[in-house]
């Protein structure tokens, strides 16, 4: 259902209107925006995801190229627009010229995730969208099965997260651990009950070397591992670390700063995968 | 030598004028800008570095706080400015309120670097400033002794690189490998002659696991290692990879994208450090 639209005021383009403000939508449930995918790679991943796609919007040539390689549902509205019209609707010149909008969808149940996962990462207090996006990209690339959110984390479906994650936030399962601000860490017990070995990542030089923290006393890898990561700067709360089995560090040269959050996590994901060789 | 300046046109502020364009200075040797450090952490690192600092500029309160904790040379010009004046001079509102400018300085000789280094990273075709900055941050944090540049890399003293590296580009030795576009890889022979084991990092699934590539047949770590990293996307040239001893890969989940360049390098730096435990 491909329709050419030349009027920037056409309400059929409302899903992609004013994109820089599109993450805050007081008119939608929870005040959060639609899921927005930009560029063919991420749009393709959105179409394969659990999120119900509402429309596809693009320049004629970009749509031609994309549709030649991708099957889309026959009833999906496809709006063909000029670069000028899209710039006026979206609020800036979007050179990639292809985007899609989808509704949010319920998260999978924690129990469902835990039943099959072997490695999960748990984030606490991570408010930075770029870090969350990179975390999903690294998690997907390095075989992490799910991302779990403790308190104080930014919205994983924020437009920038979707972009930085290269669409992996649409594919890698994630869920929010429930609980009030002071007690979300109790849900970590659910992970322990499901057989996960809980590992806090910390720059503390007194912590165990990451390589040692991911294997048991016989040097065998723990069958299920949950890696906890806190925000850059404050790190994990003591409350969260106390709920874990071990505190692990990535060795750092003296007098240097800790690594970027998503980079630290990538190193931990690598070591986890390495322990399973 | 602390001097209050209230006139944005004062030529003593020229070193920090129009900062967004400050990386291109046709009037300076090579057309490249001064070294600019922003914020107390990076300004402090600039003052400790080999780069000759020309001036320190800041809001009164920021200067007070910085100078209470840092010794600066008695003859260093220190210019006290208001937020409004600095915004007009620099071209944007600089909330950090403290910066310093320095002259560029010659690079150390390659032979000097190689004589004491145990681990170096060699970049080829890395034009992205953010990647180069993160590379320096990761290298410094994880015990890499030097960064070497092959052809096609961006300027490591670009303002954004200095900022993203958190000033580590001012401390970690680096040098450019000489040679024309098609033959810079010959300088890799100098590394081999100096006893370095040369390792190409590649997403190629046929390459060796990184952990295996960094140890010899007896499982002992190579005494000296040079890790080669190419640009995100194209990766290393075949020409460069042929000049190395081994091609190493970080295992990736099927159907995912390769890691960010600086993230891949961080994983390799971690594995190198781990092999030396």
Coordinates of C-alpha atoms in Angstrom, one line a residue:
Chain A
X1 CA 0.0 0.0 0.0
X2 CA 2.3 2.7 -1.3
X3 CA 1.0 6.2 -1.2
X4 CA 2.7 9.4 -2.3
X5 CA 2.3 12.3 0.1
X6 CA 3.3 15.8 -0.9
X7 CA 1.7 17.8 1.9
X8 CA 3.9 18.0 5.0
X9 CA 0.8 18.7 7.1
X10 CA -0.8 15.4 6.1
X11 CA -1.8 13.6 9.4
X12 CA -0.8 10.2 8.0
X13 CA 2.8 11.5 8.6
X14 CA 2.2 12.2 12.3
X15 CA 4.1 9.1 13.4
X16 CA 7.3 10.6 12.1
X17 CA 6.6 14.3 12.9
X18 CA 9.0 16.4 14.9
X19 CA 11.3 13.5 15.5
X20 CA 13.7 15.3 17.9
X21 CA 10.8 15.5 20.3
X22 CA 9.3 12.2 19.4
X23 CA 10.5 10.4 22.5
X24 CA 8.1 12.3 24.7
X25 CA 4.5 11.7 23.7
X26 CA 2.1 12.8 26.5
X27 CA -0.8 11.5 24.4
X28 CA 0.5 7.9 24.4
X29 CA 0.5 5.3 27.2
X30 CA 3.2 6.2 29.7
X31 CA 4.0 9.4 27.9
X32 CA 6.6 7.6 25.8
X33 CA 7.1 7.8 22.1
X34 CA 6.6 5.2 19.4
X35 CA 9.5 3.0 18.4
X36 CA 11.3 4.8 15.5
X37 CA 13.8 3.0 13.2
X38 CA 16.1 4.9 10.9
X39 CA 17.9 3.5 7.9
X40 CA 17.5 0.2 6.0
X41 CA 19.4 -2.0 8.5
X42 CA 17.4 -0.9 11.5
X43 CA 14.1 -0.6 9.7
X44 CA 14.6 -4.2 8.5
X45 CA 15.2 -5.3 12.1
X46 CA 12.1 -3.5 13.2
X47 CA 10.1 -5.4 10.6
X48 CA 11.4 -8.7 11.9
X49 CA 10.7 -7.8 15.5
X50 CA 7.9 -8.2 18.0
X51 CA 6.9 -4.5 17.6
X52 CA 3.8 -3.9 15.5
X53 CA 5.0 -1.7 12.7
X54 CA 2.6 1.2 11.9
X55 CA 4.1 2.7 8.8
X56 CA 7.2 3.0 6.6
X57 CA 8.2 6.4 5.2
X58 CA 10.9 7.1 2.7
X59 CA 12.3 8.8 -0.4
X60 CA 11.2 7.1 -3.6
X61 CA 14.6 5.7 -4.4
X62 CA 15.2 4.5 -0.9
X63 CA 11.9 2.8 -0.8
X64 CA 12.5 1.1 -4.1
X65 CA 15.9 -0.2 -2.9
X66 CA 14.5 -1.4 0.4
X67 CA 11.4 -3.0 -1.0
X68 CA 13.4 -4.9 -3.6
X69 CA 15.2 -6.7 -0.9
X70 CA 12.6 -6.9 1.9
X71 CA 9.2 -8.5 2.2
X72 CA 6.8 -6.3 4.0
X73 CA 3.2 -7.1 5.1
X74 CA 0.7 -6.2 2.3
X75 CA -1.4 -4.0 4.5
X76 CA 1.6 -1.9 5.8
X77 CA 1.1 1.8 4.9
X78 CA 4.1 2.9 2.9
X79 CA 4.4 6.7 2.5
X80 CA 6.6 8.0 -0.3
X81 CA 7.9 11.5 0.4
X82 CA 10.4 13.9 -1.1
X83 CA 13.5 14.9 0.9
X84 CA 12.1 18.4 1.4
X85 CA 8.7 17.1 2.7
X86 CA 10.4 14.6 5.1
X87 CA 12.8 17.4 6.4
X88 CA 9.8 19.5 7.1
X89 CA 7.8 16.8 8.8
X90 CA 10.7 15.2 10.8
X91 CA 12.2 18.6 11.7
X92 CA 15.6 18.0 10.1
X93 CA 17.2 16.9 6.9
X94 CA 17.2 13.1 7.1
X95 CA 19.7 12.0 4.5
X96 CA 19.2 8.3 5.2
X97 CA 15.7 8.8 3.8
X98 CA 14.0 5.7 5.2
X99 CA 12.3 5.2 8.5
X100 CA 9.6 3.3 10.2
X101 CA 7.4 3.7 13.3
X102 CA 6.0 1.0 15.5
X103 CA 3.9 0.6 18.6
X104 CA 5.6 -0.4 21.8
X105 CA 4.9 -4.0 22.9
X106 CA 4.9 -5.8 26.3
X107 CA 8.2 -7.1 27.6
X108 CA 8.7 -10.8 27.9
X109 CA 8.2 -12.2 31.4
X110 CA 11.3 -12.5 33.5
X111 CA 10.7 -16.2 34.2
X112 CA 10.5 -16.8 30.4
X113 CA 13.8 -15.1 29.8
X114 CA 15.5 -16.9 32.7
X115 CA 14.2 -20.3 31.6
X116 CA 16.5 -20.5 28.6
X117 CA 19.2 -17.8 29.1
X118 CA 22.7 -18.8 29.9
X119 CA 24.2 -15.3 30.2
X120 CA 22.3 -12.1 31.1
X121 CA 23.5 -8.6 31.9
X122 CA 21.8 -6.5 34.6
X123 CA 22.0 -2.7 34.5
X124 CA 21.6 -0.4 37.5
X125 CA 21.3 3.4 37.2
X126 CA 22.4 3.6 33.6
X127 CA 20.7 6.8 32.3
X128 CA 22.9 7.4 29.3
X129 CA 21.1 6.4 26.0
X130 CA 24.3 5.9 24.1
X131 CA 25.7 3.5 26.7
X132 CA 22.4 1.5 26.6
X133 CA 22.5 1.4 22.9
X134 CA 26.1 0.2 22.8
X135 CA 25.3 -2.3 25.5
X136 CA 22.7 -3.9 23.3
X137 CA 25.0 -3.9 20.3
X138 CA 27.7 -5.6 22.3
X139 CA 25.3 -8.0 24.1
X140 CA 23.9 -9.2 20.7
X141 CA 27.3 -9.4 19.1
X142 CA 28.8 -11.4 21.9
X143 CA 26.1 -13.9 22.7
X144 CA 24.5 -12.4 25.7
X145 CA 20.9 -13.7 25.9
X146 CA 19.1 -10.8 27.6
X147 CA 19.4 -7.4 29.1
X148 CA 17.7 -6.8 32.5
X149 CA 17.0 -3.4 33.9
X150 CA 17.3 -2.4 37.6
X151 CA 16.3 1.0 38.8
X152 CA 17.2 4.3 37.3
X153 CA 17.9 3.2 33.8
X154 CA 16.9 5.2 30.7
X155 CA 14.2 4.0 28.3
X156 CA 15.6 1.3 26.0
X157 CA 13.2 2.3 23.2
X158 CA 14.4 5.9 23.1
X159 CA 15.1 6.8 19.5
X160 CA 18.8 7.2 20.1
X161 CA 19.1 3.9 21.8
X162 CA 17.5 2.2 18.9
X163 CA 20.0 3.9 16.5
X164 CA 23.1 3.3 18.6
X165 CA 22.2 -0.3 19.2
X166 CA 21.9 -0.8 15.4
X167 CA 18.4 -2.2 16.1
X168 CA 19.6 -4.9 18.4
X169 CA 17.4 -3.5 21.2
X170 CA 14.5 -4.7 19.0
X171 CA 15.8 -8.2 18.9
X172 CA 17.6 -9.0 22.1
X173 CA 15.1 -9.8 24.9
X174 CA 15.0 -7.4 27.8
X175 CA 12.9 -6.9 30.9
X176 CA 12.6 -4.5 33.8
X177 CA 13.1 -5.9 37.3
X178 CA 10.3 -4.7 39.4
X179 CA 10.5 -3.3 42.9
X180 CA 10.6 0.1 44.5
X181 CA 13.7 2.2 44.4
X182 CA 15.3 0.7 47.5
X183 CA 14.3 -2.9 47.0
X184 CA 14.6 -3.7 43.3
X185 CA 17.7 -5.6 44.1
X186 CA 15.5 -8.2 45.8
X187 CA 14.5 -9.4 42.3
X188 CA 18.1 -10.5 42.0
X189 CA 17.0 -13.4 44.2
X190 CA 14.9 -14.6 41.3
X191 CA 18.0 -14.9 39.2
X192 CA 19.8 -16.7 42.0
X193 CA 16.9 -19.1 42.4
X194 CA 17.0 -19.7 38.7
X195 CA 20.6 -20.9 39.1
X196 CA 22.4 -17.8 38.0
X197 CA 25.9 -17.0 39.4
X198 CA 25.7 -13.2 40.1
X199 CA 28.8 -11.2 39.2
X200 CA 29.2 -7.5 40.0
X201 CA 31.5 -5.6 37.7
X202 CA 33.5 -3.0 39.7
X203 CA 36.8 -1.0 39.3
X204 CA 37.6 -1.9 42.9
X205 CA 41.2 -3.2 42.8
X206 CA 40.3 -5.5 45.7
X207 CA 37.8 -7.4 43.6
X208 CA 38.7 -10.6 41.8
X209 CA 40.1 -10.7 38.3
X210 CA 37.2 -11.1 35.9
X211 CA 38.7 -14.3 34.5
X212 CA 38.6 -15.9 38.0
X213 CA 35.1 -14.6 38.9
X214 CA 33.5 -16.4 35.9
X215 CA 34.7 -19.9 36.8
X216 CA 34.3 -22.1 39.9
X217 CA 37.1 -23.4 42.1
X218 CA 37.8 -26.2 39.6
X219 CA 38.2 -23.6 36.8
X220 CA 34.9 -24.7 35.3
X221 CA 32.6 -22.0 33.9
X222 CA 29.4 -21.3 35.8
X223 CA 26.5 -22.7 33.8
X224 CA 24.5 -19.5 34.1
X225 CA 25.9 -16.1 34.7
X226 CA 24.3 -12.7 35.4
X227 CA 26.7 -9.8 35.0
X228 CA 25.8 -6.6 36.9
X229 CA 26.9 -3.3 35.6
X230 CA 26.4 0.1 37.2
X231 CA 26.5 3.6 35.8
X232 CA 29.8 5.2 34.7
X233 CA 31.1 7.1 37.7
X234 CA 29.0 5.9 40.7
X235 CA 29.0 2.3 39.6
X236 CA 26.8 -0.3 41.2
X237 CA 25.2 0.4 44.6
X238 CA 26.6 -1.4 47.5
X239 CA 23.1 -2.8 48.0
X240 CA 23.2 -4.4 44.6
X241 CA 26.8 -5.7 45.0
X242 CA 25.9 -7.4 48.3
X243 CA 23.2 -9.3 46.5
X244 CA 25.8 -10.9 44.2
X245 CA 28.2 -13.9 44.6
X246 CA 31.4 -12.2 43.6
X247 CA 32.8 -8.8 42.7
X248 CA 34.9 -8.8 39.5
X249 CA 37.3 -6.3 38.1
X250 CA 39.0 -5.7 34.8
X251 CA 42.6 -4.9 35.5
X252 CA 43.4 -1.2 34.9
X253 CA 46.7 0.6 34.7
X254 CA 47.5 2.8 37.7
X255 CA 46.5 6.4 37.4
X256 CA 44.0 5.9 34.6
X257 CA 40.2 6.2 34.4
X258 CA 37.8 3.3 34.4
X259 CA 36.6 2.2 31.0
X260 CA 33.5 3.3 29.3
X261 CA 30.5 1.3 30.6
X262 CA 29.6 -0.5 27.4
X263 CA 33.3 -1.2 26.8
X264 CA 33.7 -2.8 30.3
X265 CA 30.6 -4.9 29.6
X266 CA 32.0 -6.0 26.2
X267 CA 35.2 -7.2 27.9
X268 CA 33.1 -9.1 30.4
X269 CA 30.9 -10.6 27.6
X270 CA 34.1 -11.7 25.9
X271 CA 35.5 -13.3 29.0
X272 CA 32.2 -15.1 29.6
X273 CA 32.2 -16.5 26.1
X274 CA 35.9 -17.4 26.5
X275 CA 35.2 -19.3 29.7
X276 CA 32.7 -21.5 27.8
X277 CA 35.2 -22.5 25.0
Chain B
X1 CA 50.5 35.8 36.0
X2 CA 46.7 36.0 36.3
X3 CA 45.1 38.7 34.1
X4 CA 41.4 39.6 33.9
X5 CA 40.2 40.2 30.4
X6 CA 36.8 41.7 29.7
X7 CA 37.1 42.5 26.0
X8 CA 36.3 39.5 23.8
X9 CA 38.3 41.1 21.0
X10 CA 41.5 41.0 23.1
X11 CA 44.2 39.3 21.0
X12 CA 45.6 37.5 24.1
X13 CA 42.5 35.2 23.8
X14 CA 43.2 34.3 20.2
X15 CA 44.4 30.8 21.2
X16 CA 40.9 29.9 22.3
X17 CA 39.0 31.9 19.7
X18 CA 36.4 30.2 17.5
X19 CA 37.0 26.8 18.9
X20 CA 34.7 24.9 16.6
X21 CA 37.1 25.9 13.8
X22 CA 40.3 25.7 15.8
X23 CA 41.4 22.4 14.4
X24 CA 42.2 24.0 11.0
X25 CA 44.7 26.8 11.3
X26 CA 46.3 27.6 7.9
X27 CA 48.5 30.1 9.7
X28 CA 50.2 27.4 11.7
X29 CA 52.8 24.7 10.6
X30 CA 51.0 22.0 8.7
X31 CA 47.7 23.9 8.9
X32 CA 46.8 22.1 12.1
X33 CA 45.5 23.7 15.3
X34 CA 46.9 24.1 18.7
X35 CA 46.4 21.5 21.3
X36 CA 43.2 22.4 23.2
X37 CA 42.4 20.9 26.6
X38 CA 38.9 21.4 28.1
X39 CA 38.0 20.8 31.8
X40 CA 40.2 20.4 34.9
X41 CA 41.1 16.8 34.3
X42 CA 42.3 17.2 30.8
X43 CA 43.9 20.6 31.4
X44 CA 45.8 19.0 34.3
X45 CA 47.0 16.3 32.0
X46 CA 48.1 18.8 29.4
X47 CA 50.2 20.7 32.0
X48 CA 52.0 17.4 32.9
X49 CA 52.6 16.6 29.2
X50 CA 55.4 17.2 26.8
X51 CA 53.3 19.9 25.0
X52 CA 54.4 23.5 25.7
X53 CA 51.4 25.2 27.3
X54 CA 50.7 28.7 26.0
X55 CA 47.9 29.8 28.3
X56 CA 45.2 28.9 30.7
X57 CA 41.7 30.5 30.4
X58 CA 38.8 30.2 32.7
X59 CA 36.0 31.6 34.8
X60 CA 37.2 33.1 38.1
X61 CA 35.7 30.3 40.3
X62 CA 37.0 27.5 38.0
X63 CA 40.5 29.0 38.0
X64 CA 40.4 29.4 41.8
X65 CA 39.4 25.7 42.2
X66 CA 42.0 24.5 39.7
X67 CA 44.9 26.6 40.9
X68 CA 44.3 25.6 44.5
X69 CA 45.0 22.0 43.6
X70 CA 47.5 22.3 40.7
X71 CA 51.0 23.8 40.4
X72 CA 51.4 25.8 37.2
X73 CA 54.6 27.5 35.9
X74 CA 55.0 31.0 37.3
X75 CA 55.3 32.5 33.8
X76 CA 52.2 30.8 32.4
X77 CA 49.6 33.4 31.2
X78 CA 46.4 32.8 33.1
X79 CA 43.4 34.7 31.7
X80 CA 40.3 35.2 33.8
X81 CA 37.1 35.7 31.8
X82 CA 33.4 35.8 32.4
X83 CA 31.1 33.1 31.0
X84 CA 29.7 35.6 28.6
X85 CA 33.2 36.7 27.3
X86 CA 34.4 33.1 26.9
X87 CA 31.2 32.2 25.1
X88 CA 31.8 35.0 22.6
X89 CA 35.4 34.2 22.2
X90 CA 35.1 30.4 21.9
X91 CA 31.9 30.6 19.9
X92 CA 29.7 28.6 22.2
X93 CA 28.7 28.5 25.8
X94 CA 31.4 26.5 27.5
X95 CA 30.0 25.4 30.9
X96 CA 33.1 23.7 32.0
X97 CA 34.7 27.1 32.1
X98 CA 38.4 26.0 32.0
X99 CA 40.6 25.4 29.1
X100 CA 44.2 25.6 28.0
X101 CA 46.1 25.8 24.7
X102 CA 49.5 24.3 23.9
X103 CA 51.8 24.1 21.0
X104 CA 52.2 20.8 19.1
X105 CA 55.4 19.0 19.9
X106 CA 57.5 16.5 17.9
X107 CA 56.6 12.8 18.2
X108 CA 59.0 10.5 19.9
X109 CA 61.2 8.4 17.5
X110 CA 59.8 5.0 16.6
X111 CA 63.0 3.3 17.7
X112 CA 62.7 4.9 21.1
X113 CA 59.2 3.7 21.6
X114 CA 60.0 0.2 20.4
X115 CA 63.0 -0.1 22.7
X116 CA 60.9 -0.3 25.9
X117 CA 57.3 -1.1 24.8
X118 CA 55.9 -4.5 25.4
X119 CA 52.5 -3.9 23.8
X120 CA 51.6 -1.5 21.0
X121 CA 48.6 -0.9 18.8
X122 CA 48.9 0.0 15.2
X123 CA 46.0 1.8 13.5
X124 CA 45.3 1.8 9.7
X125 CA 42.8 4.0 8.0
X126 CA 41.0 5.1 11.2
X127 CA 39.6 8.5 10.3
X128 CA 37.0 8.8 13.1
X129 CA 38.0 11.1 15.9
X130 CA 35.8 9.5 18.5
X131 CA 37.3 6.1 17.7
X132 CA 40.8 7.4 18.0
X133 CA 40.0 9.2 21.3
X134 CA 38.4 6.0 22.8
X135 CA 41.4 4.0 21.6
X136 CA 43.8 6.2 23.6
X137 CA 41.5 6.0 26.6
X138 CA 41.4 2.2 26.4
X139 CA 45.1 1.9 25.6
X140 CA 46.1 3.9 28.6
X141 CA 43.7 2.2 30.9
X142 CA 44.7 -1.3 29.9
X143 CA 48.5 -1.0 29.8
X144 CA 49.2 -0.5 26.1
X145 CA 52.5 1.3 25.8
X146 CA 52.1 3.2 22.6
X147 CA 49.8 3.9 19.6
X148 CA 51.3 3.8 16.1
X149 CA 49.6 5.3 13.1
X150 CA 49.7 3.8 9.6
X151 CA 48.2 5.6 6.7
X152 CA 44.8 7.3 6.5
X153 CA 44.3 8.1 10.2
X154 CA 42.9 11.3 11.6
X155 CA 44.9 13.8 13.5
X156 CA 45.3 12.5 17.1
X157 CA 45.6 16.1 18.4
X158 CA 42.3 17.1 17.0
X159 CA 40.2 18.8 19.8
X160 CA 37.6 16.1 19.9
X161 CA 40.2 13.3 20.2
X162 CA 41.8 15.1 23.1
X163 CA 38.4 15.3 24.8
X164 CA 37.2 11.8 24.1
X165 CA 40.6 10.3 25.2
X166 CA 40.2 12.2 28.5
X167 CA 43.6 13.6 27.8
X168 CA 45.4 10.3 27.4
X169 CA 46.5 11.2 23.9
X170 CA 48.7 13.8 25.7
X171 CA 50.3 11.1 27.9
X172 CA 50.4 7.8 25.9
X173 CA 53.3 7.9 23.4
X174 CA 52.4 7.7 19.7
X175 CA 54.1 8.0 16.4
X176 CA 53.3 7.9 12.7
X177 CA 54.8 5.1 10.6
X178 CA 56.3 6.7 7.6
X179 CA 56.0 5.6 4.0
X180 CA 53.8 6.3 1.0
X181 CA 50.2 5.2 0.8
X182 CA 51.1 1.8 -0.7
X183 CA 54.1 1.0 1.3
X184 CA 53.6 2.3 4.9
X185 CA 53.2 -1.4 5.8
X186 CA 56.9 -1.9 5.2
X187 CA 57.5 -0.1 8.4
X188 CA 55.9 -3.0 10.1
X189 CA 59.1 -4.8 9.4
X190 CA 60.8 -2.5 11.9
X191 CA 58.4 -3.8 14.5
X192 CA 59.1 -7.4 13.5
X193 CA 62.9 -6.6 13.7
X194 CA 62.4 -5.2 17.2
X195 CA 60.9 -8.6 18.2
X196 CA 57.2 -7.8 18.0
X197 CA 54.7 -10.5 17.3
X198 CA 52.3 -8.9 14.8
X199 CA 48.6 -9.6 15.2
X200 CA 45.9 -8.5 12.8
X201 CA 42.4 -8.0 14.4
X202 CA 39.7 -9.1 11.9
X203 CA 36.1 -10.2 12.0
X204 CA 37.0 -13.0 9.6
X205 CA 35.5 -16.2 11.1
X206 CA 38.4 -18.2 9.7
X207 CA 40.9 -16.3 11.8
X208 CA 42.3 -17.7 15.1
X209 CA 40.6 -17.0 18.4
X210 CA 42.2 -14.0 19.9
X211 CA 43.2 -15.9 23.0
X212 CA 45.2 -18.4 20.8
X213 CA 46.8 -15.7 18.7
X214 CA 48.5 -14.0 21.6
X215 CA 50.3 -17.0 22.9
X216 CA 52.9 -19.3 21.3
X217 CA 52.5 -23.1 20.8
X218 CA 53.4 -23.8 24.4
X219 CA 50.7 -21.4 25.6
X220 CA 53.3 -18.8 26.6
X221 CA 52.6 -15.1 25.9
X222 CA 54.7 -13.5 23.2
X223 CA 57.1 -11.1 24.9
X224 CA 56.2 -8.2 22.6
X225 CA 53.0 -7.8 20.7
X226 CA 51.8 -5.3 18.1
X227 CA 48.0 -5.4 17.6
X228 CA 46.8 -4.1 14.2
X229 CA 43.4 -2.6 13.9
X230 CA 41.7 -1.2 10.8
X231 CA 38.8 1.1 10.3
X232 CA 35.2 0.1 11.2
X233 CA 33.7 -1.3 8.0
X234 CA 36.6 -1.9 5.6
X235 CA 38.9 -3.2 8.3
X236 CA 42.7 -3.7 7.7
X237 CA 44.0 -3.9 4.2
X238 CA 45.1 -7.2 2.9
X239 CA 48.5 -5.7 2.4
X240 CA 48.7 -4.9 6.1
X241 CA 47.4 -8.3 7.2
X242 CA 49.9 -10.1 5.1
X243 CA 52.7 -8.3 6.9
X244 CA 51.5 -9.8 10.2
X245 CA 52.2 -13.1 11.9
X246 CA 48.6 -14.1 12.7
X247 CA 45.0 -13.0 12.1
X248 CA 42.9 -12.9 15.2
X249 CA 39.2 -12.7 15.7
X250 CA 36.9 -11.9 18.6
X251 CA 34.1 -14.5 18.4
X252 CA 30.8 -12.9 17.3
X253 CA 27.3 -14.3 17.4
X254 CA 25.9 -15.2 14.0
X255 CA 23.9 -12.5 12.2
X256 CA 25.3 -9.6 14.3
X257 CA 27.5 -6.7 13.4
X258 CA 31.2 -6.4 14.3
X259 CA 32.0 -4.5 17.4
X260 CA 32.9 -0.8 17.5
X261 CA 36.6 -0.4 16.7
X262 CA 37.7 0.9 20.1
X263 CA 35.6 -1.8 21.8
X264 CA 37.3 -4.5 19.8
X265 CA 40.7 -3.1 20.6
X266 CA 39.7 -2.9 24.3
X267 CA 38.9 -6.6 24.2
X268 CA 42.3 -7.3 22.6
X269 CA 44.1 -5.2 25.2
X270 CA 42.3 -7.1 27.9
X271 CA 43.3 -10.5 26.4
X272 CA 46.9 -9.3 26.0
X273 CA 47.1 -8.3 29.7
X274 CA 45.4 -11.5 30.6
X275 CA 48.0 -13.6 28.7
X276 CA 50.7 -11.9 30.8
X277 CA 49.1 -12.8 34.2

